[in-house]
PDB file of C-alpha atoms in Angstrom:
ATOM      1  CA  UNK A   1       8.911  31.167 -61.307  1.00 48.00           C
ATOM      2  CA  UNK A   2      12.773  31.432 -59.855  1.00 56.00           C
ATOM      3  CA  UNK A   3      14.034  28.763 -57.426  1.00 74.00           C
ATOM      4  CA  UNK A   4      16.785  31.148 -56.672  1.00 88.00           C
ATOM      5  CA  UNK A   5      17.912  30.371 -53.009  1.00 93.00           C
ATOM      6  CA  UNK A   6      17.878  33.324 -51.053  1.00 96.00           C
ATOM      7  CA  UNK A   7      20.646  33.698 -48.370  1.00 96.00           C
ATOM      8  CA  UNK A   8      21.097  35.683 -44.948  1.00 96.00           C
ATOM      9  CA  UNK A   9      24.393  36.921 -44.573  1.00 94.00           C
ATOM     10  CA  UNK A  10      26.214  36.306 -41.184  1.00 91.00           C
ATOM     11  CA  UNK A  11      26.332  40.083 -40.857  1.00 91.00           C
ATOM     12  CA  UNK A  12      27.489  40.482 -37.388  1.00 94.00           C
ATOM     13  CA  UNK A  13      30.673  38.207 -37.448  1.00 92.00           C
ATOM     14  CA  UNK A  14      34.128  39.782 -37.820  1.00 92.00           C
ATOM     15  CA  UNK A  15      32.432  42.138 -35.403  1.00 91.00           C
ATOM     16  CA  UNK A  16      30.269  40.507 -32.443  1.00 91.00           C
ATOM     17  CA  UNK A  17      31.883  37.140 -33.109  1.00 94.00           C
ATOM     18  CA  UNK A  18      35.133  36.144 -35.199  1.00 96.00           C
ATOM     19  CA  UNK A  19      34.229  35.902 -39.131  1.00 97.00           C
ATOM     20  CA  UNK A  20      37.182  32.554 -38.866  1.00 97.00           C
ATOM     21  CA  UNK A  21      35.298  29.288 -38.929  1.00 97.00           C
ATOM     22  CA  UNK A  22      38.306  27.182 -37.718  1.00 98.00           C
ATOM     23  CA  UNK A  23      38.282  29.911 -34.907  1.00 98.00           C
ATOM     24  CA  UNK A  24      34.998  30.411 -33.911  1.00 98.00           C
ATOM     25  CA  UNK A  25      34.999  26.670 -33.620  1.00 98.00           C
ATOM     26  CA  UNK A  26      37.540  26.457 -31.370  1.00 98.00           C
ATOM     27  CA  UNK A  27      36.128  29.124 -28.940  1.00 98.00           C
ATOM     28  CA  UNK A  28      32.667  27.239 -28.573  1.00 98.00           C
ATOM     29  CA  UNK A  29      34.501  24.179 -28.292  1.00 98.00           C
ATOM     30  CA  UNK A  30      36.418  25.538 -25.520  1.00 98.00           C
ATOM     31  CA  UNK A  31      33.273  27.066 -23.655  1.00 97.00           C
ATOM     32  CA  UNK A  32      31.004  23.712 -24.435  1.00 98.00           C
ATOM     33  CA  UNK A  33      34.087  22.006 -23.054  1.00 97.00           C
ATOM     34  CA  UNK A  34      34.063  23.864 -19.226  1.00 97.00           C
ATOM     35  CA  UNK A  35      30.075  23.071 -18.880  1.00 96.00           C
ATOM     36  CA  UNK A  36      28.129  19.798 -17.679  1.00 91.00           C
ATOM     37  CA  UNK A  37      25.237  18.856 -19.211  1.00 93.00           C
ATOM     38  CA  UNK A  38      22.828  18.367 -16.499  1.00 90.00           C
ATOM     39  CA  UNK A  39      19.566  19.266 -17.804  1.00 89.00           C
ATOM     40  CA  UNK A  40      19.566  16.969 -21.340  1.00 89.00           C
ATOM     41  CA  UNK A  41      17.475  16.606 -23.520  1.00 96.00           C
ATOM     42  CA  UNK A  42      16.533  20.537 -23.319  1.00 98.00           C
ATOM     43  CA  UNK A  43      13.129  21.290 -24.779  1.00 98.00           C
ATOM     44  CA  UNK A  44      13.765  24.928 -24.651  1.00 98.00           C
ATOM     45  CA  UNK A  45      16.376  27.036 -23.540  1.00 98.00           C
ATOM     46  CA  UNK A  46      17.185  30.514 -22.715  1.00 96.00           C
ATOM     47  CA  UNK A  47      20.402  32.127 -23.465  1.00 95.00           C
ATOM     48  CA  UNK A  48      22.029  35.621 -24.029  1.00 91.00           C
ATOM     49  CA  UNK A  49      22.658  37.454 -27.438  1.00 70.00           C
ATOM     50  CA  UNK A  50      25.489  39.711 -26.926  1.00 75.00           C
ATOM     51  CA  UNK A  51      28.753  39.841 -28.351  1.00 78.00           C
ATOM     52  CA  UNK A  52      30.344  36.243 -27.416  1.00 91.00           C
ATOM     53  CA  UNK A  53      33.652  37.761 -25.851  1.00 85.00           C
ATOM     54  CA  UNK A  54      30.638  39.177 -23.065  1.00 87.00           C
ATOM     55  CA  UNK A  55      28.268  35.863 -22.825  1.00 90.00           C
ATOM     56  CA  UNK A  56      29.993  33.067 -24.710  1.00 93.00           C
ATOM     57  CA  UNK A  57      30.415  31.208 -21.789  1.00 94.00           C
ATOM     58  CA  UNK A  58      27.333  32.197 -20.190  1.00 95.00           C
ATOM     59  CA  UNK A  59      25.457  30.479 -23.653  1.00 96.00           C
ATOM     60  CA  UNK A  60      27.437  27.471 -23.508  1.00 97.00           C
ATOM     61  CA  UNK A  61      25.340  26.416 -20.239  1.00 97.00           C
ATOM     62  CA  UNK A  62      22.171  26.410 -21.969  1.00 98.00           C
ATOM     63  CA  UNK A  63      23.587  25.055 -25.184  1.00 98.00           C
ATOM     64  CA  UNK A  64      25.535  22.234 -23.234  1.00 98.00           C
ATOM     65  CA  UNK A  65      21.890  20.775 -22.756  1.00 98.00           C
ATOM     66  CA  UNK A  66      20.768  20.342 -26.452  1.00 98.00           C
ATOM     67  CA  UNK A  67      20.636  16.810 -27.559  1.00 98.00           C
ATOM     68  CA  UNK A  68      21.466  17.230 -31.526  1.00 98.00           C
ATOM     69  CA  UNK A  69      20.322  13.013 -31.484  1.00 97.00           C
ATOM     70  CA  UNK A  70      16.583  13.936 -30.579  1.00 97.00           C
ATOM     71  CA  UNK A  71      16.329  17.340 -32.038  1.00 98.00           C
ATOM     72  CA  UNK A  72      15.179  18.084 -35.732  1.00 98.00           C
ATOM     73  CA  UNK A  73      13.451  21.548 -35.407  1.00 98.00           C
ATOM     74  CA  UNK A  74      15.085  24.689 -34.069  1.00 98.00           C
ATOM     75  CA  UNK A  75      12.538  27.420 -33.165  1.00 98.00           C
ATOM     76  CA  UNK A  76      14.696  30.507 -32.351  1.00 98.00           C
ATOM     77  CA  UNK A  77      12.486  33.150 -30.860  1.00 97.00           C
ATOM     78  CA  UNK A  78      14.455  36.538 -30.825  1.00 96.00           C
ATOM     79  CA  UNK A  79      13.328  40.656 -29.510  1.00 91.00           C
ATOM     80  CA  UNK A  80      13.253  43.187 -32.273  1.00 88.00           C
ATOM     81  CA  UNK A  81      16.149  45.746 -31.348  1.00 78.00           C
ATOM     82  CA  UNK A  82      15.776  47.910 -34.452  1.00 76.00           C
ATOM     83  CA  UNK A  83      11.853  48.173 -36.488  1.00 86.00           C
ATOM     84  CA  UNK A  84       8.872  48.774 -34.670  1.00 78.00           C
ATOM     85  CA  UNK A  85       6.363  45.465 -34.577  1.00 90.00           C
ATOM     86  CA  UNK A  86       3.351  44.874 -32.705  1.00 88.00           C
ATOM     87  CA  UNK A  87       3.386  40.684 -33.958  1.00 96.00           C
ATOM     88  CA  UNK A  88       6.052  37.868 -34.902  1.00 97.00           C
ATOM     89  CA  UNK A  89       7.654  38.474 -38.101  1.00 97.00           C
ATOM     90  CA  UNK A  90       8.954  35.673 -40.322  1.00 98.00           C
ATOM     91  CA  UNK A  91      11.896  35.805 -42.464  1.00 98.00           C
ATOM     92  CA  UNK A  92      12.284  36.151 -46.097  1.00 97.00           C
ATOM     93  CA  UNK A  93      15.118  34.033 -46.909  1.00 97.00           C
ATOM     94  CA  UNK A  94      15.918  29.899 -47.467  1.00 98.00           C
ATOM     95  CA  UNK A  95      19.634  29.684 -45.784  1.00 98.00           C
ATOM     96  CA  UNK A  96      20.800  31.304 -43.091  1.00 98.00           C
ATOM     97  CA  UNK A  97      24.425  32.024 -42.733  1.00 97.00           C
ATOM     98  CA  UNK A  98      27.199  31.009 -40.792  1.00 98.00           C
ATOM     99  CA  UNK A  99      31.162  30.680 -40.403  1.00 97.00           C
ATOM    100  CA  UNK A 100      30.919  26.989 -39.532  1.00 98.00           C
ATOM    101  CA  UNK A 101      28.069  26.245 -42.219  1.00 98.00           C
ATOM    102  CA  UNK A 102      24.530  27.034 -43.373  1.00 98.00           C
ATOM    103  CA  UNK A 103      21.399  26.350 -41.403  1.00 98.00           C
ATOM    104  CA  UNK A 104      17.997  26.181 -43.524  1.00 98.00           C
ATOM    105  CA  UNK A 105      14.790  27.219 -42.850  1.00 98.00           C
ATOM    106  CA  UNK A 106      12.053  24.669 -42.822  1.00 98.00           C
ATOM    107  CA  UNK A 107       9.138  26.361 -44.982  1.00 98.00           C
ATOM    108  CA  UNK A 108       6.903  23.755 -44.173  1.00 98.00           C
ATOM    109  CA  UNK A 109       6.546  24.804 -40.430  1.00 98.00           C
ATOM    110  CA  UNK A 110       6.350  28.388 -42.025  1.00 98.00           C
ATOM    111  CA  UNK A 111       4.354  27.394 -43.980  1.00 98.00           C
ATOM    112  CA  UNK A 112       1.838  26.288 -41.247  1.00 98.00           C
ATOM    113  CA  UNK A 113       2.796  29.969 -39.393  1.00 98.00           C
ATOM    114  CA  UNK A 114       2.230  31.635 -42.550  1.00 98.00           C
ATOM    115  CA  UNK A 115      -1.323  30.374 -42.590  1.00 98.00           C
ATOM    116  CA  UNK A 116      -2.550  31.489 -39.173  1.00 98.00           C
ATOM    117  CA  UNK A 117      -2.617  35.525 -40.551  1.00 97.00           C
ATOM    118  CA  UNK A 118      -0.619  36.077 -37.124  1.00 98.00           C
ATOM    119  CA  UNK A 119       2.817  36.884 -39.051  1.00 98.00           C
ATOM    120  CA  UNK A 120       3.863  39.641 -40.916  1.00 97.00           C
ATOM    121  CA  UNK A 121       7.673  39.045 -43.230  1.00 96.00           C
ATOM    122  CA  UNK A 122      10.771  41.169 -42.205  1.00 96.00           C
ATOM    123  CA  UNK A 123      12.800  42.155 -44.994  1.00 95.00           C
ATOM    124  CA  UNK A 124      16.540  41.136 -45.614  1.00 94.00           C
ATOM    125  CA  UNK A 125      17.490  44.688 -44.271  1.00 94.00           C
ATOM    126  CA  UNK A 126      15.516  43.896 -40.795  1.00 92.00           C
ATOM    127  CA  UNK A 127      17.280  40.551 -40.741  1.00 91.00           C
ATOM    128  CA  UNK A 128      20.513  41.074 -41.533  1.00 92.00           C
ATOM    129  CA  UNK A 129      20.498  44.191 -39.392  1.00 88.00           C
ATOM    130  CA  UNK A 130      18.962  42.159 -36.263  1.00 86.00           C
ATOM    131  CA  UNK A 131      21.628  40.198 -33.773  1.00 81.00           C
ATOM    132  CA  UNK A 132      19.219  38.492 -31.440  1.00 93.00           C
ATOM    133  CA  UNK A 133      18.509  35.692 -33.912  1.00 93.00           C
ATOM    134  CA  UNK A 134      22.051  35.524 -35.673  1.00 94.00           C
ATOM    135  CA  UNK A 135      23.791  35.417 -32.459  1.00 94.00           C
ATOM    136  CA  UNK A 136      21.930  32.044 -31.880  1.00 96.00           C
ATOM    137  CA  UNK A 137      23.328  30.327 -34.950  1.00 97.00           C
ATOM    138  CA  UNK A 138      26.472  29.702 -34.566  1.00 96.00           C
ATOM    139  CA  UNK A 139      25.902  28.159 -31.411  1.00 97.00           C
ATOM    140  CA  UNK A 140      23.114  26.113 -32.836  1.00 98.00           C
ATOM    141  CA  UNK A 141      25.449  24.976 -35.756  1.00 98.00           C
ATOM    142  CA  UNK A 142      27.606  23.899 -33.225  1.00 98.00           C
ATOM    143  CA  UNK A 143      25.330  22.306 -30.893  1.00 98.00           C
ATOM    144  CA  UNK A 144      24.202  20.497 -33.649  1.00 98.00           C
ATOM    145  CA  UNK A 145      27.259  19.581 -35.463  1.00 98.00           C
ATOM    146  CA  UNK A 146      26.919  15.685 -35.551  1.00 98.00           C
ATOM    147  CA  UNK A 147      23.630  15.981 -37.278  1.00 98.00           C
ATOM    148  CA  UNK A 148      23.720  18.703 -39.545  1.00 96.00           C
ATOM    149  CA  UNK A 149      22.056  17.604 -42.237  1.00 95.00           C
ATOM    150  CA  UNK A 150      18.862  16.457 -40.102  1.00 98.00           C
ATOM    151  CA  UNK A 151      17.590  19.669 -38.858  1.00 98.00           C
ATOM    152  CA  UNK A 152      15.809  22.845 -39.756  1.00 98.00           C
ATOM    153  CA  UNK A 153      15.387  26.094 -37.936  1.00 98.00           C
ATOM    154  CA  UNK A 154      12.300  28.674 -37.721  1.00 98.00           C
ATOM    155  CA  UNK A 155      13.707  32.015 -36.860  1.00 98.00           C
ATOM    156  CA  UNK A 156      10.876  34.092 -34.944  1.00 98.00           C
ATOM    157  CA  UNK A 157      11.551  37.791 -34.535  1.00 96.00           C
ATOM    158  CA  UNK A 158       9.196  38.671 -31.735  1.00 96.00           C
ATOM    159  CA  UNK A 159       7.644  42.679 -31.794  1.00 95.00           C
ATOM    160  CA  UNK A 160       6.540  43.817 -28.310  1.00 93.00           C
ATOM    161  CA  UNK A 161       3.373  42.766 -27.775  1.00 95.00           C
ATOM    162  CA  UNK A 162       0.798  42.981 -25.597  1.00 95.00           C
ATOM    163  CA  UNK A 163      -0.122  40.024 -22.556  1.00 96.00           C
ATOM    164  CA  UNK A 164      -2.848  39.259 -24.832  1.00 97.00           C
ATOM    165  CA  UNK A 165      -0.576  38.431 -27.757  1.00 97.00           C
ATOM    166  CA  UNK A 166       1.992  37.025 -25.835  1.00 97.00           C
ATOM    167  CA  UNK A 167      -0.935  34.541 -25.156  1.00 98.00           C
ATOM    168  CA  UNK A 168      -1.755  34.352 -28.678  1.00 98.00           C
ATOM    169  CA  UNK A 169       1.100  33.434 -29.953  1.00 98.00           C
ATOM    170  CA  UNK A 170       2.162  31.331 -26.706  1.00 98.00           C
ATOM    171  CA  UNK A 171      -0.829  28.737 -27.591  1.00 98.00           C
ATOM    172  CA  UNK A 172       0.023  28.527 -30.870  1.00 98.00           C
ATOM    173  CA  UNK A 173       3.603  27.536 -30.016  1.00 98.00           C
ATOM    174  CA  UNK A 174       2.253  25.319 -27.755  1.00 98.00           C
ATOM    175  CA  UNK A 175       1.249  22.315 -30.028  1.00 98.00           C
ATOM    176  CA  UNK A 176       4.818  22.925 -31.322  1.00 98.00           C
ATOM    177  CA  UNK A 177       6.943  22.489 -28.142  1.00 98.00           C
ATOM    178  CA  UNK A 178       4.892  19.279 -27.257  1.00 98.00           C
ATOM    179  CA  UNK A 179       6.906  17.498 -30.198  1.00 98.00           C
ATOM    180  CA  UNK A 180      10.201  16.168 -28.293  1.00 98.00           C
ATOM    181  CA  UNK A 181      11.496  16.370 -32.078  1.00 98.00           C
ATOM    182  CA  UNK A 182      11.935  20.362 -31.379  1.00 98.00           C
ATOM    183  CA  UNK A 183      13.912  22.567 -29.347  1.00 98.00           C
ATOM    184  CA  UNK A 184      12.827  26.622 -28.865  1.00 98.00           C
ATOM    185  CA  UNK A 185      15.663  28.731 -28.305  1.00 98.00           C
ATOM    186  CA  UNK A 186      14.421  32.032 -26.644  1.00 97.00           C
ATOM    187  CA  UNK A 187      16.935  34.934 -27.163  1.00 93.00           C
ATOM    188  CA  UNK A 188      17.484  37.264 -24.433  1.00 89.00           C
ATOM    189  CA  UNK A 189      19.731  39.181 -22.460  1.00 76.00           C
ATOM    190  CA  UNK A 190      18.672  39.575 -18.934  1.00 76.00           C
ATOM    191  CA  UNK A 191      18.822  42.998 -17.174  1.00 67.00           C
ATOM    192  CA  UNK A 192      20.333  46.208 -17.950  1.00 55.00           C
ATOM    193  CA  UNK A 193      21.713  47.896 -15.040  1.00 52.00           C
ATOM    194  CA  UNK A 194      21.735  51.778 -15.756  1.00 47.00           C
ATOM    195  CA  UNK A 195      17.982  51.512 -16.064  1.00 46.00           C
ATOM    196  CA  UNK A 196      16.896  49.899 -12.919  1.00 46.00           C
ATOM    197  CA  UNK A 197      19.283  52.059 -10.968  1.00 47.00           C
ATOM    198  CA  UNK A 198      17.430  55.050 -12.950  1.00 44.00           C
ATOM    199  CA  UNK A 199      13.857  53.239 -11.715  1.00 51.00           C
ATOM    200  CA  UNK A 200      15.159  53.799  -8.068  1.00 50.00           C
ATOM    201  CA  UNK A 201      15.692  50.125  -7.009  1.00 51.00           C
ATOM    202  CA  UNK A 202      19.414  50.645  -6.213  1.00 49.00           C
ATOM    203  CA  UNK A 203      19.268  49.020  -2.635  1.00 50.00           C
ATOM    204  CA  UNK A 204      18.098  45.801  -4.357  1.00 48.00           C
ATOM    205  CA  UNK A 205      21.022  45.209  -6.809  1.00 51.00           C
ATOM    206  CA  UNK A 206      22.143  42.181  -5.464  1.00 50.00           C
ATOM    207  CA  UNK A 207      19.056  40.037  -5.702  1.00 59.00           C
ATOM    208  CA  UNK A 208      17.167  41.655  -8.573  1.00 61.00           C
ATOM    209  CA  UNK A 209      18.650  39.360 -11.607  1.00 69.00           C
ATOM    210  CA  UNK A 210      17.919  36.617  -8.880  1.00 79.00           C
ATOM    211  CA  UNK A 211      14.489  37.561  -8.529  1.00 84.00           C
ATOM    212  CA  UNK A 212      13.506  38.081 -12.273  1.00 86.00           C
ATOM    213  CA  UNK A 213      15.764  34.640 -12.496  1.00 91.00           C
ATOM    214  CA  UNK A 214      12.984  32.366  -9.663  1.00 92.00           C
ATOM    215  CA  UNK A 215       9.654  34.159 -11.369  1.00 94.00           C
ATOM    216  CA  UNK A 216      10.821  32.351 -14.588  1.00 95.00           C
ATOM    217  CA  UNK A 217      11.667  29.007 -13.160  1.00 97.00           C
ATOM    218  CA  UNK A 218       8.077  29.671 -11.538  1.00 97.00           C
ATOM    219  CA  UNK A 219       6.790  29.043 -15.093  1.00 97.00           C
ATOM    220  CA  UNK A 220       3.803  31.581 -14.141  1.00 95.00           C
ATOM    221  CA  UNK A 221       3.632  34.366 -17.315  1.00 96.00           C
ATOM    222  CA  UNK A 222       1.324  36.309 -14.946  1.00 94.00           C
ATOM    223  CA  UNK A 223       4.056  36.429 -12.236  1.00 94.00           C
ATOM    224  CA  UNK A 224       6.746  37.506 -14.607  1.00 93.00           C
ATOM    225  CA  UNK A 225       4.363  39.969 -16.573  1.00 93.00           C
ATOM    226  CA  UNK A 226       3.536  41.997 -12.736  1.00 92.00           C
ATOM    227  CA  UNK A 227       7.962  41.977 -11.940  1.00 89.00           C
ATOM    228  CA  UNK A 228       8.381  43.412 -15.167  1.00 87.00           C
ATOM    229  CA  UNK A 229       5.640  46.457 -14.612  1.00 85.00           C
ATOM    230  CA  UNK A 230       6.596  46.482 -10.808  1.00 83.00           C
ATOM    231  CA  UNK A 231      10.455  47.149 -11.618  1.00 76.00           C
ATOM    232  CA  UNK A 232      10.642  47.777 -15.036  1.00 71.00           C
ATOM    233  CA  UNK A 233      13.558  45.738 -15.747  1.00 68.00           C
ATOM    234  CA  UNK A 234      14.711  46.179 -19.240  1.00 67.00           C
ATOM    235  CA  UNK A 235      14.929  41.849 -20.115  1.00 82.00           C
ATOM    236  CA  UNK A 236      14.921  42.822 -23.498  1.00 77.00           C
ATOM    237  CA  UNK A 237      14.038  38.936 -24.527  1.00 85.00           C
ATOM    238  CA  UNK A 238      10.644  39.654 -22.379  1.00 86.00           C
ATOM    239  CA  UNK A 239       8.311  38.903 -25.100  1.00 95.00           C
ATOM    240  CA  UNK A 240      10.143  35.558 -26.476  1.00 96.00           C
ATOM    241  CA  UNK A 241      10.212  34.591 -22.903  1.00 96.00           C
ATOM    242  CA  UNK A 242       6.689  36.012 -22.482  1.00 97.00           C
ATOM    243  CA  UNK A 243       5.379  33.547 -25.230  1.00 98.00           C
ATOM    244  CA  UNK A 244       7.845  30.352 -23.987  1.00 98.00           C
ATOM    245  CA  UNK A 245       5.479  31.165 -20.754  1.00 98.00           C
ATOM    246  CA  UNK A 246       2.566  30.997 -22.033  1.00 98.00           C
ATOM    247  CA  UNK A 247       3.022  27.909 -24.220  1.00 98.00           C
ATOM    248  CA  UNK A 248       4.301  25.910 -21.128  1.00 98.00           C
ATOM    249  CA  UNK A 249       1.098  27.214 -19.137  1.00 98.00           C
ATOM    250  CA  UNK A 250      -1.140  26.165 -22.130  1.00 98.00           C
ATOM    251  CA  UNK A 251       0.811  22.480 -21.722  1.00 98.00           C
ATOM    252  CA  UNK A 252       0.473  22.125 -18.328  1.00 97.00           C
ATOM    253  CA  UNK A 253      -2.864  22.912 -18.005  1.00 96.00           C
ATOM    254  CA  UNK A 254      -3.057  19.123 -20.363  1.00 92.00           C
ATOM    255  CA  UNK A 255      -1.053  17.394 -17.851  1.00 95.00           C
ATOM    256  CA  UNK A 256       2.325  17.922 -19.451  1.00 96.00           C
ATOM    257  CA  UNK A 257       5.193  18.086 -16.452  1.00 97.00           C
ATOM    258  CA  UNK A 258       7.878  20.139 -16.988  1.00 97.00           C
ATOM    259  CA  UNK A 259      10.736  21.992 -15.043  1.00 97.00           C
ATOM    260  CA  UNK A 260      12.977  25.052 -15.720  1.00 97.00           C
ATOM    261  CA  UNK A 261      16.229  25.592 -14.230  1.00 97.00           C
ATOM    262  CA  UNK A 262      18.736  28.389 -14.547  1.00 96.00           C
ATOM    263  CA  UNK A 263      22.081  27.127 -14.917  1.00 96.00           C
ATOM    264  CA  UNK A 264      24.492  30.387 -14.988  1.00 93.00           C
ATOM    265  CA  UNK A 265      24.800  34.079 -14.688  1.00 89.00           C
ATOM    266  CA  UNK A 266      27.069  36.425 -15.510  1.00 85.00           C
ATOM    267  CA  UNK A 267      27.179  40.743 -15.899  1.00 78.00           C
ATOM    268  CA  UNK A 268      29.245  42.221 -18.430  1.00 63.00           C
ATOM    269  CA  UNK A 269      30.768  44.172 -15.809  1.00 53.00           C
ATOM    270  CA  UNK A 270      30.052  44.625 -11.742  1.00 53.00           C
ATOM    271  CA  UNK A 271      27.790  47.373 -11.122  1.00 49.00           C
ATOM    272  CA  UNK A 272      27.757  48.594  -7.604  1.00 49.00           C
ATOM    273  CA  UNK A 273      26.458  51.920  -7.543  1.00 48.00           C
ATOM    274  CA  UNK A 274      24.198  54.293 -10.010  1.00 43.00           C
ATOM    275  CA  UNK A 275      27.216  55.596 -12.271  1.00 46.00           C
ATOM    276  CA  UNK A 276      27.998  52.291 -13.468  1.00 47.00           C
ATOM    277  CA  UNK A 277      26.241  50.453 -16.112  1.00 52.00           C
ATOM    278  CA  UNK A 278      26.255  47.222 -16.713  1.00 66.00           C
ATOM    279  CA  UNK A 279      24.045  44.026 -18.786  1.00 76.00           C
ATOM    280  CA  UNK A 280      23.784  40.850 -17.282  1.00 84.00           C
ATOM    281  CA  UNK A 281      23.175  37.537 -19.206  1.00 89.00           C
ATOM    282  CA  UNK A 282      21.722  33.903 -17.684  1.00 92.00           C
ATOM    283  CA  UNK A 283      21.577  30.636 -19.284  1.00 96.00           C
ATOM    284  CA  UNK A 284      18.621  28.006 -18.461  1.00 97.00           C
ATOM    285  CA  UNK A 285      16.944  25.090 -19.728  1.00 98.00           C
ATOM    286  CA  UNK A 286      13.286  23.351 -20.156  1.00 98.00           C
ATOM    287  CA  UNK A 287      13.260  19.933 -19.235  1.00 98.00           C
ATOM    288  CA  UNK A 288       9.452  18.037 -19.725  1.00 97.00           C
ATOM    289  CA  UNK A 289       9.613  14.770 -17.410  1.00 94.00           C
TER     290      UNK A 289
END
């Protein structure tokens, strides 16, 4: 049998992000370097997966609260933009690819996912062709620069599924974002602007992010599940953040105390009226006490 090591390409830089090591160093540097870190050691955080000229920044705020000393396992829990998928997928590879330098997947966690029967595999194609995880890793490598040989990450893609299976898969997370040992990163841009003009909420621009923004900190998955029907905002991390929801809920329910704070948001552009189209991107962090 081969032991061939079976790579991920980093098939979005040169194009979302620079392809240059030495520079994409310097530009996360120079975001990391604006930010406080209020809210360390994160056990989870959200962030944004656009192109980093758009949401750079806005990531460094959530990535400013990762303590690379504590943290060993990197969950990364990111929407499928391109294939159908009604579960989680897994990927296929051993390394995945970066500018600044290779992250590996643990196969002993996916291992234990493997087993459940919950999972299906992407292909190479799906994974090289999908951002929402990649656009994670450099920041991760980063993040985690002064330990890099100490950690692992398990790359999620997450299909759209159903409240039920955002439960599912939420309590079987669960056990898994009890261990202070792991962070979840939970890969999402926040609100699309063209389509909740089009759903006819165009008096309540200014305080619909906001809204979406205090059901999360809530921490409720019902809450967020009834916004997201009532005014169809297009979060297109929903069902990573939908599971991070519903693993917290399963945690608290045994007495585990945690809190989730916001920390930044930003649009791509302002969008004041229904011509204009915009995405917006926020930055937050889980902190268990």
């Amino acid at each position: 049998m081969s032991n061939r090591v079976v790579c991920r390409e980093a098939s979005h830089a040169g194009s979302w992000y620079t392809a240059s090591g030495p520079q994409l160093n310097a530009q996360l540097e120079g975001w990391l370097s604006q930010v406080q870190s209020t809210k360390r050691p994160a056990r989870a955080i959200i962030a944004p997966h656009a192109g980093y000229t758009y949401c750079g920044s806005c990531a460094a705020h959530a990535y400013k609260q990762v303590d690379p000393s504590v943290t060993r396992r990197i969950f990364i829990l990111g929407p499928s933009h391109h294939v159908p998928l009604s579960r989680c997928a897994l990927s296929s590879v051993d390394i995945y690819r970066t500018p600044l330098y290779d992250l590996r997947i643990d196969q002993k966690i996916y291992g234990e996912l493997w087993k459940t029967g919950m999972f299906e595999r992407m292909s190479l194609q799906t994974d090289e062709d999908e951002h929402s995880i990649e656009m994670h890793l450099p920041y991760t490598a980063k993040a985690m620069e002064s330990h890099k040989d100490e950690f692992t990450i398990i790359p999620v893609l997450v299909g759209a599924l159903s409240e039920s299976k955002e439960q599912e898969f939420g309590n079987l997370f669960s056990k898994y974002l009890a261990d202070p040992s792991n962070l979840f990163v939970v890969s999402s841009d926040f609100c699309h602007w063209e389509s909740v003009l089009w759903n006819g909420f165009t008096n309540e621009l200014p305080s619909f992010p906001q809204r979406g923004m205090s059901i999360i900190e809530q921490l409720d998955p019902v809450s967020f599940s009834n916004y997201l029907k009532k005014y169809h905002n297009t979060i297109c991390g929903r069902h990573p953040i939908g599971v991070l929801l519903n693993a917290i809920t399963e945690l608290q329910k045994n007495g585990m105390n945690m809190s989730f704070s916001f920390l930044n948001y930003a649009q791509s552009s302002q969008c004041r009226s229904w011509q204009d189209s915009s995405v917006s991107y926020a930055a937050g962090a889980l902190t268990v006490h």
